Coordinates of C-alpha atoms in Angstrom, one line a residue:
X1 CA -4.7 -16.4 -14.0
X2 CA -6.3 -13.1 -14.8
X3 CA -8.4 -13.2 -11.7
X4 CA -5.5 -13.4 -9.2
X5 CA -3.2 -10.6 -10.8
X6 CA -6.0 -8.1 -10.9
X7 CA -6.7 -8.6 -6.9
X8 CA -2.8 -8.9 -6.3
X9 CA -3.3 -5.7 -8.1
X10 CA -5.8 -4.2 -6.3
X11 CA -4.0 -4.8 -3.5
X12 CA -0.9 -3.4 -4.4
X13 CA -1.9 0.0 -5.3
X14 CA -4.3 0.3 -1.9
X15 CA -0.4 -0.7 -0.3
X16 CA 0.2 2.3 -1.8
X17 CA -2.4 4.6 -1.3
X18 CA -2.6 4.4 2.1
X19 CA 1.9 4.3 2.4
X20 CA 0.9 7.8 0.6
X21 CA -2.0 9.7 0.8
X22 CA 0.2 10.6 4.4
X23 CA 3.0 12.0 3.3
X24 CA 0.4 14.1 0.4
X25 CA -1.6 15.2 2.8
X26 CA 1.6 16.2 4.5
X27 CA 3.0 18.2 2.2
X28 CA 0.1 20.4 1.0

């Protein structure tokens, strides 16, 4: 269903931000 896809997309985005943010902050 579309709702399930949206929740999965949101979760994946959160995961990406959590993993990439520390690297971005370290690069600054």
